[in-house]
mmCIF file of C-alpha atoms (C1' of nucleotides) in Angstrom:
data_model
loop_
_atom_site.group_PDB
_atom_site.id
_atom_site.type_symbol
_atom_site.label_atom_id
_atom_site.label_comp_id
_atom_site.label_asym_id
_atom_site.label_seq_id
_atom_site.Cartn_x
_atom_site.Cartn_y
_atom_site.Cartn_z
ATOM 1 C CA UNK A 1 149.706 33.810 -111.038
ATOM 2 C CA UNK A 2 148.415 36.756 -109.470
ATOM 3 C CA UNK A 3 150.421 37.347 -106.078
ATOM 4 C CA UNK A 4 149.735 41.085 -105.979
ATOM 5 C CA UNK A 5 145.792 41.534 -106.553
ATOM 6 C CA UNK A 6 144.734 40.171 -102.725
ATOM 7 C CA UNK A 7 142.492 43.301 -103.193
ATOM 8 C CA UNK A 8 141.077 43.685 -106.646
ATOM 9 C CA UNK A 9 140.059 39.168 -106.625
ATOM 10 C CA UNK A 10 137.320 40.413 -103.383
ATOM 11 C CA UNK A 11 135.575 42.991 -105.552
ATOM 12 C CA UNK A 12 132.343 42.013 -107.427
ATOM 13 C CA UNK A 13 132.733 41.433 -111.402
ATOM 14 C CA UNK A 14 132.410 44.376 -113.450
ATOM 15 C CA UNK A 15 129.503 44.917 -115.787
ATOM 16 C CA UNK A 16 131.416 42.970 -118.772
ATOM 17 C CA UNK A 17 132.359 40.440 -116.582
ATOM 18 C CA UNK A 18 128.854 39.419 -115.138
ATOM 19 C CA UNK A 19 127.509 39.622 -119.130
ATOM 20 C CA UNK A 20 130.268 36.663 -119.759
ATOM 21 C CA UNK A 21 129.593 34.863 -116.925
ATOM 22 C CA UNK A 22 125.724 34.719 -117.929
ATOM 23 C CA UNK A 23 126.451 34.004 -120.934
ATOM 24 C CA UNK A 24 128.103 30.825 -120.272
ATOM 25 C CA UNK A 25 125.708 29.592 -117.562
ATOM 26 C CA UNK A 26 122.625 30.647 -119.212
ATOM 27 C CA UNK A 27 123.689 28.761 -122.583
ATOM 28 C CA UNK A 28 125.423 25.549 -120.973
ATOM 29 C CA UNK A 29 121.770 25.316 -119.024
ATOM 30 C CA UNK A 30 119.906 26.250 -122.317
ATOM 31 C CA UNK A 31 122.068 23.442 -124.079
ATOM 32 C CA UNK A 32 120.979 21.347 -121.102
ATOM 33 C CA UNK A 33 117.369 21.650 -121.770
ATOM 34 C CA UNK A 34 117.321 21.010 -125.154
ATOM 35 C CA UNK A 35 119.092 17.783 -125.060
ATOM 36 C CA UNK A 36 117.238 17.377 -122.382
ATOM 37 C CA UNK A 37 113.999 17.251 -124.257
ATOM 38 C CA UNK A 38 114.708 15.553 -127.458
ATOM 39 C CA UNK A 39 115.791 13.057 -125.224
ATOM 40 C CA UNK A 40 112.599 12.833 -123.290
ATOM 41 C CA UNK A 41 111.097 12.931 -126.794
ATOM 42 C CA UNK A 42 112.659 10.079 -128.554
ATOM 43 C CA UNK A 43 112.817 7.831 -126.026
ATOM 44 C CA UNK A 44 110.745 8.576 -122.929
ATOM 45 C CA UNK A 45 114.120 8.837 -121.110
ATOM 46 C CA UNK A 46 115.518 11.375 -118.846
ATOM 47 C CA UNK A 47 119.285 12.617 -118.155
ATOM 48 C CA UNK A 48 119.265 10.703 -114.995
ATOM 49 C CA UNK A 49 117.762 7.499 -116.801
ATOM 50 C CA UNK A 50 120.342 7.762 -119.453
ATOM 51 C CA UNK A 51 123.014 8.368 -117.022
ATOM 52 C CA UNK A 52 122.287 5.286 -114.566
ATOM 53 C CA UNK A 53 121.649 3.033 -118.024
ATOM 54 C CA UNK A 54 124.693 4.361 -119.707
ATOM 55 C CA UNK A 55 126.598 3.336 -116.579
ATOM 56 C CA UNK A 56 125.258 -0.141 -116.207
ATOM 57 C CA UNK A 57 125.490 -0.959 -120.079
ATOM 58 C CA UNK A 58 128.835 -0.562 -119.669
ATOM 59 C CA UNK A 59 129.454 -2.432 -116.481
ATOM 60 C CA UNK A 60 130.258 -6.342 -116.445
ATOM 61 C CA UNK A 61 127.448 -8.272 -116.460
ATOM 62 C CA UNK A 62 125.402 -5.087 -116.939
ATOM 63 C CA UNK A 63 125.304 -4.703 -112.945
ATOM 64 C CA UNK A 64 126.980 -2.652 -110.370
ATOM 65 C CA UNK A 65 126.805 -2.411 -106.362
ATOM 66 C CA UNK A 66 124.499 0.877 -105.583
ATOM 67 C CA UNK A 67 127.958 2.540 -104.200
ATOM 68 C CA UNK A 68 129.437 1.653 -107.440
ATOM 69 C CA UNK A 69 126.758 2.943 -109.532
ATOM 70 C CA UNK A 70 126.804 6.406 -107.028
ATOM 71 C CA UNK A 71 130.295 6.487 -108.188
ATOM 72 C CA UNK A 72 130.281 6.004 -111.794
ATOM 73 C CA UNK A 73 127.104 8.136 -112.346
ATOM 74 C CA UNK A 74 128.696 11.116 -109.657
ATOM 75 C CA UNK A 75 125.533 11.170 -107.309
ATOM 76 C CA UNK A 76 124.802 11.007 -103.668
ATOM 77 C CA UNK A 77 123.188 7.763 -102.628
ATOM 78 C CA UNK A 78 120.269 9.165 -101.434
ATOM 79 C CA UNK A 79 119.418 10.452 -104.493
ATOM 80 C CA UNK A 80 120.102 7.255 -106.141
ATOM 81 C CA UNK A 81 118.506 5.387 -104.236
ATOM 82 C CA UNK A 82 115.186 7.750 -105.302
ATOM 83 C CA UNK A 83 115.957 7.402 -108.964
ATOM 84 C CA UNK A 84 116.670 3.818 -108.826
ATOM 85 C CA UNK A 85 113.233 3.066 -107.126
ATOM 86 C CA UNK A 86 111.493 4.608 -110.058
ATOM 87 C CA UNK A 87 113.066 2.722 -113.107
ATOM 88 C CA UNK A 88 112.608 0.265 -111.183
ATOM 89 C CA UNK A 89 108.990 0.950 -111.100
ATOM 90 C CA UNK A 90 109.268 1.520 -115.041
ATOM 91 C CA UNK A 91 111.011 -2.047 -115.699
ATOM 92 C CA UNK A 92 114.344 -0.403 -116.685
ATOM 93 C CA UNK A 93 116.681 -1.993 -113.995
ATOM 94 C CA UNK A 94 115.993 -4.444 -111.035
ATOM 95 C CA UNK A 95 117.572 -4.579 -107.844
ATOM 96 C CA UNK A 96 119.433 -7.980 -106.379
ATOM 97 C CA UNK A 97 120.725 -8.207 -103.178
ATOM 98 C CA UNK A 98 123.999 -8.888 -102.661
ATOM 99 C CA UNK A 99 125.271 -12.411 -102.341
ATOM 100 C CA UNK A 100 128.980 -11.138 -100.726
ATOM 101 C CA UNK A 101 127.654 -8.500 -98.438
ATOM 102 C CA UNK A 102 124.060 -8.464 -96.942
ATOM 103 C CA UNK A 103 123.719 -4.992 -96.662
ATOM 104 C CA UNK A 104 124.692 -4.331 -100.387
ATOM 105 C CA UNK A 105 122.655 -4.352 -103.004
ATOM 106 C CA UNK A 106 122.845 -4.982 -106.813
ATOM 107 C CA UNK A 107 121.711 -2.766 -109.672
ATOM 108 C CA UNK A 108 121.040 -4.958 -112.857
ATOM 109 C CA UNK A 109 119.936 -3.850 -116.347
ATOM 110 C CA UNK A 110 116.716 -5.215 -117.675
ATOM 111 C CA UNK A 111 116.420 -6.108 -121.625
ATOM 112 C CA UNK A 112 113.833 -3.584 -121.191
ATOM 113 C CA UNK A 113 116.265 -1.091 -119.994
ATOM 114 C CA UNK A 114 119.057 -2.232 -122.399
ATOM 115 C CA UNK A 115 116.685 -1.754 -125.457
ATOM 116 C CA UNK A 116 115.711 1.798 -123.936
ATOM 117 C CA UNK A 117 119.253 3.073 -123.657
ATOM 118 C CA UNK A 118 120.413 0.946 -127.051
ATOM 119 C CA UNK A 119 117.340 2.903 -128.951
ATOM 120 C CA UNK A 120 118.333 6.152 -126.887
ATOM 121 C CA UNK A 121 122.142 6.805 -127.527
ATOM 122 C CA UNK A 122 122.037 7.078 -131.286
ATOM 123 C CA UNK A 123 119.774 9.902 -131.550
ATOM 124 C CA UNK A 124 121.161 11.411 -128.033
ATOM 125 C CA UNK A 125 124.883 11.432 -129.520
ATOM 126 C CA UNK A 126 123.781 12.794 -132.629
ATOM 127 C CA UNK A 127 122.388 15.852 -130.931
ATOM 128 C CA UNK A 128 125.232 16.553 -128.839
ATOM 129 C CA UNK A 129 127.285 16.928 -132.216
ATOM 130 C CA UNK A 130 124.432 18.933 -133.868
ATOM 131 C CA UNK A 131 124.460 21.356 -130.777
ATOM 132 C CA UNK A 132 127.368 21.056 -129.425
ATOM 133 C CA UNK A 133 130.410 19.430 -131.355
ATOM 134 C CA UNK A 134 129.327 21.148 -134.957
ATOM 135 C CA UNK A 135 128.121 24.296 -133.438
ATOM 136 C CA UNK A 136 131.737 24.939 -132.895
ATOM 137 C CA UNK A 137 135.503 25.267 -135.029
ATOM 138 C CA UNK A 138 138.453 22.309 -133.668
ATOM 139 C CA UNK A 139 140.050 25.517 -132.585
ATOM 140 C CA UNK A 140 137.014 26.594 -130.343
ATOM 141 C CA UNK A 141 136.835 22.429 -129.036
ATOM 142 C CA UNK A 142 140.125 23.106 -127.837
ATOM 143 C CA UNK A 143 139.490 26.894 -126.044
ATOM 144 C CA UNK A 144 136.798 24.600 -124.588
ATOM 145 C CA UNK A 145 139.270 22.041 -123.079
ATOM 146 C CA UNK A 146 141.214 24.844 -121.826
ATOM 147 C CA UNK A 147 138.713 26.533 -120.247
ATOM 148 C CA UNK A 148 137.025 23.575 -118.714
ATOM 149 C CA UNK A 149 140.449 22.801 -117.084
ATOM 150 C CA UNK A 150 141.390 26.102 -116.042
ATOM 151 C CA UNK A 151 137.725 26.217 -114.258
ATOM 152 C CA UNK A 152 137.889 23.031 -112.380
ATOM 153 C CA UNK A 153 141.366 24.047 -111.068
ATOM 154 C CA UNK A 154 139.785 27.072 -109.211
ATOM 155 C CA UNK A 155 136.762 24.424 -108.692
ATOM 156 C CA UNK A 156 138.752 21.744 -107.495
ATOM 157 C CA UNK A 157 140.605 23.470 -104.510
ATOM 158 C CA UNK A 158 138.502 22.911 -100.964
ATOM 159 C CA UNK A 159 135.187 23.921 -100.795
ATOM 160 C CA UNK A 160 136.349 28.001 -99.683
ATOM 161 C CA UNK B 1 135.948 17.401 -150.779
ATOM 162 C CA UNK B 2 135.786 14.207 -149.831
ATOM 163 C CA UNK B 3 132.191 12.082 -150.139
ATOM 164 C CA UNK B 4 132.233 11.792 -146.411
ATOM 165 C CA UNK B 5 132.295 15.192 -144.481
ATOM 166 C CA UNK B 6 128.459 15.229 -145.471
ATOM 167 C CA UNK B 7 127.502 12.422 -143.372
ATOM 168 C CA UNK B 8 130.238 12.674 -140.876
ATOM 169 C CA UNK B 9 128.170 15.470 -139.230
ATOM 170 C CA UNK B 10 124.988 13.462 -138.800
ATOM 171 C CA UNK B 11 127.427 10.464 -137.128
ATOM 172 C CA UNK B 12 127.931 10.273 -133.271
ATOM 173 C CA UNK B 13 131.388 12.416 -131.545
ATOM 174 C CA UNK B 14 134.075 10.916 -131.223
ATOM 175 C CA UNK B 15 135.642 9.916 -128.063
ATOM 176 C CA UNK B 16 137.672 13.149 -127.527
ATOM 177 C CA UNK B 17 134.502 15.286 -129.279
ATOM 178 C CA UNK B 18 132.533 13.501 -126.181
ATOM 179 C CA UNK B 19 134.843 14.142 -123.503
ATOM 180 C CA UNK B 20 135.153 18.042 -124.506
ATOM 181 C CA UNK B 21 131.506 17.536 -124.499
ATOM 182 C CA UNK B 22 131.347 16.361 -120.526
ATOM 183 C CA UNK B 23 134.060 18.391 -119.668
ATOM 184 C CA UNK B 24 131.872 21.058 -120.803
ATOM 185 C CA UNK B 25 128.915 20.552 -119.467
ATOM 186 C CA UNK B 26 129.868 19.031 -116.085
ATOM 187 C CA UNK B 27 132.278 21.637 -115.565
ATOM 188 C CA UNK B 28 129.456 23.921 -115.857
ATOM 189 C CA UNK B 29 126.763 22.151 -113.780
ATOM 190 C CA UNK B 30 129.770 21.846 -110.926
ATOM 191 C CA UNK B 31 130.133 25.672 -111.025
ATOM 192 C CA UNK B 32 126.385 26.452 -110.303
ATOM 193 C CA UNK B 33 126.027 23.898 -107.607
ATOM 194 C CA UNK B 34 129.172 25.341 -106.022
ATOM 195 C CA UNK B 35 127.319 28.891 -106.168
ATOM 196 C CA UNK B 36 124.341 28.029 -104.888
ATOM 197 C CA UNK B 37 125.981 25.844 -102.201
ATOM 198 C CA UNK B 38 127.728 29.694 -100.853
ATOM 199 C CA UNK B 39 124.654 31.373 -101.586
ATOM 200 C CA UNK B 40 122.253 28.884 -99.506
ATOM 201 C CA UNK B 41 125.318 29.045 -96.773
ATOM 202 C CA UNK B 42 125.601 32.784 -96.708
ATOM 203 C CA UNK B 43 122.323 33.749 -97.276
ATOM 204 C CA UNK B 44 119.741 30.501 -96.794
ATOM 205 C CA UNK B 45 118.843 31.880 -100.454
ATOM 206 C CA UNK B 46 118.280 29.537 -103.576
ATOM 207 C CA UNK B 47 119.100 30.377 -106.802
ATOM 208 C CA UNK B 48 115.827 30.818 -107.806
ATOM 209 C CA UNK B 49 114.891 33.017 -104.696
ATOM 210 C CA UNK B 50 117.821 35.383 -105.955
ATOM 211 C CA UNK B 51 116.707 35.251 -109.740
ATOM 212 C CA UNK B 52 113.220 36.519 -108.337
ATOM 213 C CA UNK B 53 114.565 39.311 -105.723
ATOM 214 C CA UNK B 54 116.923 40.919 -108.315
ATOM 215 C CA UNK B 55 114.324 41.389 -110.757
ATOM 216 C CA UNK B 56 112.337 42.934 -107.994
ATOM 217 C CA UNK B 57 114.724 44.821 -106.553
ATOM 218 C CA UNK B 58 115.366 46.268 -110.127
ATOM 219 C CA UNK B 59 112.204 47.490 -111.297
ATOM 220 C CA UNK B 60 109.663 50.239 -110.434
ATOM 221 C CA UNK B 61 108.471 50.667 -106.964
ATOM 222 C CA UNK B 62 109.839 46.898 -106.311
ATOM 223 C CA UNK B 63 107.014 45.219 -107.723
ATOM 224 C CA UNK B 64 106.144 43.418 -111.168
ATOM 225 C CA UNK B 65 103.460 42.100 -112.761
ATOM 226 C CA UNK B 66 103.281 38.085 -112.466
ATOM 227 C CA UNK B 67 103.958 37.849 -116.113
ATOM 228 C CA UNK B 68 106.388 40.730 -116.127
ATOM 229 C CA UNK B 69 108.473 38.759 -113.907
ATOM 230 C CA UNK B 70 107.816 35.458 -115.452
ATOM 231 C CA UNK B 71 110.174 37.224 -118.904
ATOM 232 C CA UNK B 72 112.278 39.028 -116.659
ATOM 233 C CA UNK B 73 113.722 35.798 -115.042
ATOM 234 C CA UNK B 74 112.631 33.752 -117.848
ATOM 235 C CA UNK B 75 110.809 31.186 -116.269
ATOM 236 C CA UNK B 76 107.333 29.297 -117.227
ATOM 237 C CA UNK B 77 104.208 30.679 -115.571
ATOM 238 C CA UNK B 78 103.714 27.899 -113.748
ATOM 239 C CA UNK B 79 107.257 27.765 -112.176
ATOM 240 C CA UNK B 80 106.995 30.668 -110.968
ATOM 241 C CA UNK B 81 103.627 30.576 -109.225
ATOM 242 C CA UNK B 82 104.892 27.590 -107.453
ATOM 243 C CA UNK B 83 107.953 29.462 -105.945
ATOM 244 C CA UNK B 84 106.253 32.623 -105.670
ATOM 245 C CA UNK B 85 103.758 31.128 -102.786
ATOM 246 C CA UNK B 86 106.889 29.466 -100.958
ATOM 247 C CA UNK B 87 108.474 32.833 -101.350
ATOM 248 C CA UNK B 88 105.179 35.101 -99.368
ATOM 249 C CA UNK B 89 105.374 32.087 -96.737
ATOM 250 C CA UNK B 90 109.326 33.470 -95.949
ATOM 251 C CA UNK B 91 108.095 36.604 -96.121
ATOM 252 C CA UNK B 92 110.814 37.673 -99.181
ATOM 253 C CA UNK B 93 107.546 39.306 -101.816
ATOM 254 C CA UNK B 94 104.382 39.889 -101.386
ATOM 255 C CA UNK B 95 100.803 39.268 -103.612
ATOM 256 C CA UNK B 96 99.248 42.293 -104.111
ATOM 257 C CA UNK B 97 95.955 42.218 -106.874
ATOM 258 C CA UNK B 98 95.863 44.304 -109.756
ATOM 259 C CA UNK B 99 94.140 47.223 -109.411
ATOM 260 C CA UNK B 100 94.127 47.694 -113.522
ATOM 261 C CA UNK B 101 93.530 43.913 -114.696
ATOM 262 C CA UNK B 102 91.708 41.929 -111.821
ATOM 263 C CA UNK B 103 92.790 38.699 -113.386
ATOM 264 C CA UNK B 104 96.189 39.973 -112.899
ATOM 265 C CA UNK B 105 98.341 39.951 -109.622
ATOM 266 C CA UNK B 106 101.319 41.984 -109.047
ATOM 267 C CA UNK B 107 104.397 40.736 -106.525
ATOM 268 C CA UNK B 108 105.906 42.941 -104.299
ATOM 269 C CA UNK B 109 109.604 43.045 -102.669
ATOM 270 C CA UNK B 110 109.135 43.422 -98.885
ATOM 271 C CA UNK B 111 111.432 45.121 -96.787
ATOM 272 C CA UNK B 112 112.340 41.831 -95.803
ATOM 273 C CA UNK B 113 112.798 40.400 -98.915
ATOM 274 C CA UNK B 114 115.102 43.175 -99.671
ATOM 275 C CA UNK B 115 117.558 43.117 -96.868
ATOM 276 C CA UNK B 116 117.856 39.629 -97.732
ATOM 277 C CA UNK B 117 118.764 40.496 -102.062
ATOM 278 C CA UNK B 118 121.306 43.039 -100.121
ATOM 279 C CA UNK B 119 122.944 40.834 -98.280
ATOM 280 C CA UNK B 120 123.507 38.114 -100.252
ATOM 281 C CA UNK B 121 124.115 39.701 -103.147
ATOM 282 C CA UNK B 122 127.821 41.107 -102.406
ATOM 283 C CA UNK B 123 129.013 37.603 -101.365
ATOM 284 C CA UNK B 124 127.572 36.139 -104.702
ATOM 285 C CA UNK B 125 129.242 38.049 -106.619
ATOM 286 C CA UNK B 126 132.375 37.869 -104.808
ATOM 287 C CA UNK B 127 132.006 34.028 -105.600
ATOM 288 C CA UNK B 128 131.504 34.718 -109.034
ATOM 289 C CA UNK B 129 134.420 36.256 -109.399
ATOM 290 C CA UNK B 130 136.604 33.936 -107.357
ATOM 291 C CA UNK B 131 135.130 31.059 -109.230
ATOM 292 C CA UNK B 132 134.689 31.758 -112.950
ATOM 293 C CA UNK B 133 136.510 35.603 -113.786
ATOM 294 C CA UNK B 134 139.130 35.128 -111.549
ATOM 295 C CA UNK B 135 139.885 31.773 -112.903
ATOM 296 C CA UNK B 136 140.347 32.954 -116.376
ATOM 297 C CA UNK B 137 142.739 35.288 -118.030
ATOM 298 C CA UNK B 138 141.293 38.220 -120.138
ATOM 299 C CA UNK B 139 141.929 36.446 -123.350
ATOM 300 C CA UNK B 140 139.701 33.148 -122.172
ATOM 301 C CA UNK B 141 137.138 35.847 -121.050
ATOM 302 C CA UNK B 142 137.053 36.820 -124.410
ATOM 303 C CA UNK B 143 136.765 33.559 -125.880
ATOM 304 C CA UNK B 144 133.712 32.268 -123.324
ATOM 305 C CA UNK B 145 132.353 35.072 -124.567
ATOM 306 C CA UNK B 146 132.771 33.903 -128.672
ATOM 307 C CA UNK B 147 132.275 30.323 -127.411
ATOM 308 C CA UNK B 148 128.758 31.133 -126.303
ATOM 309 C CA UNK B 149 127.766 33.115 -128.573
ATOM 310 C CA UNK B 150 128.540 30.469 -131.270
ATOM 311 C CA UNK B 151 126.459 27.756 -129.502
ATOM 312 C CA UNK B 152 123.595 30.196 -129.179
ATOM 313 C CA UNK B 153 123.383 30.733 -133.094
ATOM 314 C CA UNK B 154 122.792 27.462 -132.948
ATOM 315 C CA UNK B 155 120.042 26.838 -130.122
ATOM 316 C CA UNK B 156 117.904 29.971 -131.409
ATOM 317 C CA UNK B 157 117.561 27.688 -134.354
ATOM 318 C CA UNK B 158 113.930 26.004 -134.885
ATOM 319 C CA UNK B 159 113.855 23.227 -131.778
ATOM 320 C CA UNK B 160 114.760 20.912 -134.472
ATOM 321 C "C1'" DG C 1 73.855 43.028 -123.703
ATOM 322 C "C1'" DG C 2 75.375 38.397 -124.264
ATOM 323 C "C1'" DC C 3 78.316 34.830 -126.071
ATOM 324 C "C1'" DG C 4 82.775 32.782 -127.139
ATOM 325 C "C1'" DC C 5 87.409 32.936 -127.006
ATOM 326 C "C1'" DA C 6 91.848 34.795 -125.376
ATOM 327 C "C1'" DT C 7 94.644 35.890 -121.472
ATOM 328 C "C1'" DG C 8 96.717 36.046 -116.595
ATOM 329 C "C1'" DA C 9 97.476 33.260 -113.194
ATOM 330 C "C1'" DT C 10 96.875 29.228 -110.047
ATOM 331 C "C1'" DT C 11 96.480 24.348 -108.971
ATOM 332 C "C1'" DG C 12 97.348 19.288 -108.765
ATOM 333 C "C1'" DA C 13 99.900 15.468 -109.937
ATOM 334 C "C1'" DC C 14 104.022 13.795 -110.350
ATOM 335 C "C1'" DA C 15 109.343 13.594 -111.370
ATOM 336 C "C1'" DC C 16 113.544 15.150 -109.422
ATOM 337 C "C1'" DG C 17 117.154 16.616 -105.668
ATOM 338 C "C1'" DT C 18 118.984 17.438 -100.926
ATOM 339 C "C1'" DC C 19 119.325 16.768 -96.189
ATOM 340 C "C1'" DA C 20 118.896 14.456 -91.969
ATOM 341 C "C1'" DA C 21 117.341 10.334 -89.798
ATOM 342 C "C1'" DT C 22 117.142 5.537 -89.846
ATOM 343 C "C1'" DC C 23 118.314 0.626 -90.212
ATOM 344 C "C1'" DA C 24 120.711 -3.529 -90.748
ATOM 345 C "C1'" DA C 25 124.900 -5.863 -91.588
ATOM 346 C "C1'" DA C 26 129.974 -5.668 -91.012
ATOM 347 C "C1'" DT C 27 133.954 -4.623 -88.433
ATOM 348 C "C1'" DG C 28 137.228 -3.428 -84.881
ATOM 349 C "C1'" DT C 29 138.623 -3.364 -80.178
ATOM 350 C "C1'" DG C 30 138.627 -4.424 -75.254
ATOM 351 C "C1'" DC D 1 132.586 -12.775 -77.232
ATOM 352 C "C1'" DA D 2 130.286 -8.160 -76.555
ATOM 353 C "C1'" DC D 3 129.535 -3.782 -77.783
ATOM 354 C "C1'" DA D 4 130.450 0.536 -80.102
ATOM 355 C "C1'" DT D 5 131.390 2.271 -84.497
ATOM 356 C "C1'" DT D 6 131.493 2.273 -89.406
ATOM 357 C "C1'" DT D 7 129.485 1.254 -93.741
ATOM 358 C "C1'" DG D 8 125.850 0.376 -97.493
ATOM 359 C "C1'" DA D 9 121.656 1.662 -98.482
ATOM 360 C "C1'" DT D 10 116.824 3.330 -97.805
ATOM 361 C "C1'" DT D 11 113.327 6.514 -96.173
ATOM 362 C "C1'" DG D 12 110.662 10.797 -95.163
ATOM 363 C "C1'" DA D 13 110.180 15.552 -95.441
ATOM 364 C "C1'" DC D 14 110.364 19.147 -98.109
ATOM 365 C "C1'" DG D 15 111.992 22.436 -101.930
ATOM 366 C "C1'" DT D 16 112.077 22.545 -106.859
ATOM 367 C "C1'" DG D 17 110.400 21.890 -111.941
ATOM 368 C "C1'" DT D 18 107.123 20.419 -115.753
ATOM 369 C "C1'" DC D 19 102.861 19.476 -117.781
ATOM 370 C "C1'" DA D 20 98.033 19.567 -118.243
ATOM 371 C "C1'" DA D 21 93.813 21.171 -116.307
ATOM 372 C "C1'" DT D 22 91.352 24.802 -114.290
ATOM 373 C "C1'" DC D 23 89.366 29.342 -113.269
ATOM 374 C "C1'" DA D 24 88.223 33.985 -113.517
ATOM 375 C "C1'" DT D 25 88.519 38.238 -115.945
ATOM 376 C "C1'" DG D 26 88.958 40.827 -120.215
ATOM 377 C "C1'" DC D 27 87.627 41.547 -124.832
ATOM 378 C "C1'" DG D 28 85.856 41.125 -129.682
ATOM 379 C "C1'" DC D 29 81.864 40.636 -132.101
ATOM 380 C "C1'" DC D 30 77.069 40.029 -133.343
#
DNA sequence: GGCGCATGATTGACACGTCAATCAAATGTG
DNA sequence: CACATTTGATTGACGTGTCAATCATGCGCC
């Protein structure tokens, strides 16, 4: 859209400009936090737990391949592989191995885990519409959209 | 007007409500790791190393009072005890002890630490530009800006 | 002056995240 | 078939973040 600015797009932000832009990240992280915590307060649970249990409650037979699983929660393996070993550790999933491919391995939901994400997602969705969905008009949900999608066009092109 | 707009707001989103909701909120998370990615590549700076050497850099003399910085970058005490002793071992601040309050300590920008806040700081910004103004026309600017300030009316509420 | 509490800051334990190295099983290619 | 390479996953090291406990100094109060 803007051919003729090769100049003006190298320059730092203005004043105004830097205000908006901590504006946003300061109050998507603040938003973070807080749902965050009443998370970790109703249910002993955190983003990453919900994540990997939202994932495999929603898988068929309520198991995935780790790759899978890396996939569906957007992770690296490495750090799965870390978060995996401590629900593990707190009787939330188990890992199988894999019957197909001996080097893969199988992530399966415990009851324990299903009850924990089952008991978690109520109160977890409600406070994404108290601080997020009913903080804000339809009109603003759609700026939102827009914005989002404008973003992760800039975001999407290679890495520079 | 009708009996159920009352409880509709204490029920979960619905399915587009929750994808705004990720769009949101992932869109954001993806722009700070793609920041700090440039800043760690042009500058072997975290984000938190920056936080602390522009508050530094900004006040008196280049040096603040452990709790002084604590508000300025708005971390816990704690937090930023912890990075402030990785920080002396790179040589970025210094520890120097209150002369006024000797359970107080004061943290000091070194030369060092400076040149490094210099440097890094024009490519930042650049990046914040490329990634977030540059990405959004004057009018969206404007509306981030109403966006946020909407969700922080609600967050400043009572935790609950 | 001495006692108790408040305050400034640090520490330790542990959860989380990234990167590079590793390892074993699978696969392709001569 | 043999051997190099690729692939799925784990590990170790280390930076980061939170919480609770700790510690020393400052300060109010008798």
């Amino acid at each position: 859209m803007t051919e003729d600015t090769p100049l003006r797009s190298r320059q730092s932000p203005t004043a105004d400009e830097l205000r908006t832009w901590r504006g946003f990240i300061e109050t998507a992280q603040a938003l973070n936090a807080r749902l965050s915590a009443r998370l970790h307060e109703e249910s002993a649970l955190s983003p990453g737990d919900y994540a990997v249990l939202l994932a495999l409650s929603e898988a068929d037979g309520r198991r995935l391949r780790s790759s899978e699983l890396a996939d569906a929660v957007g992770w690296e393996r490495s750090r799965l592989s870390h978060h995996i070993r401590r629900m593990e550790g707190r009787d939330l999933i188990r890992r199988d191995d894999c019957a197909v491919d001996y080097r893969g391995a199988e992530v399966v939901l415990t009851d324990h885990g299903a009850q924990a994400f089952r008991s978690a997602s109520v109160p977890h969705l409600r406070a994404v519409r108290e601080l997020f969905v009913d903080a804000l008009t339809p009109d603003q949900l759609e700026q939102v959209e827009h914005l989002t999608a404008a973003l992760r066009t800039r975001l999407d092109r290679p890495a520079r």
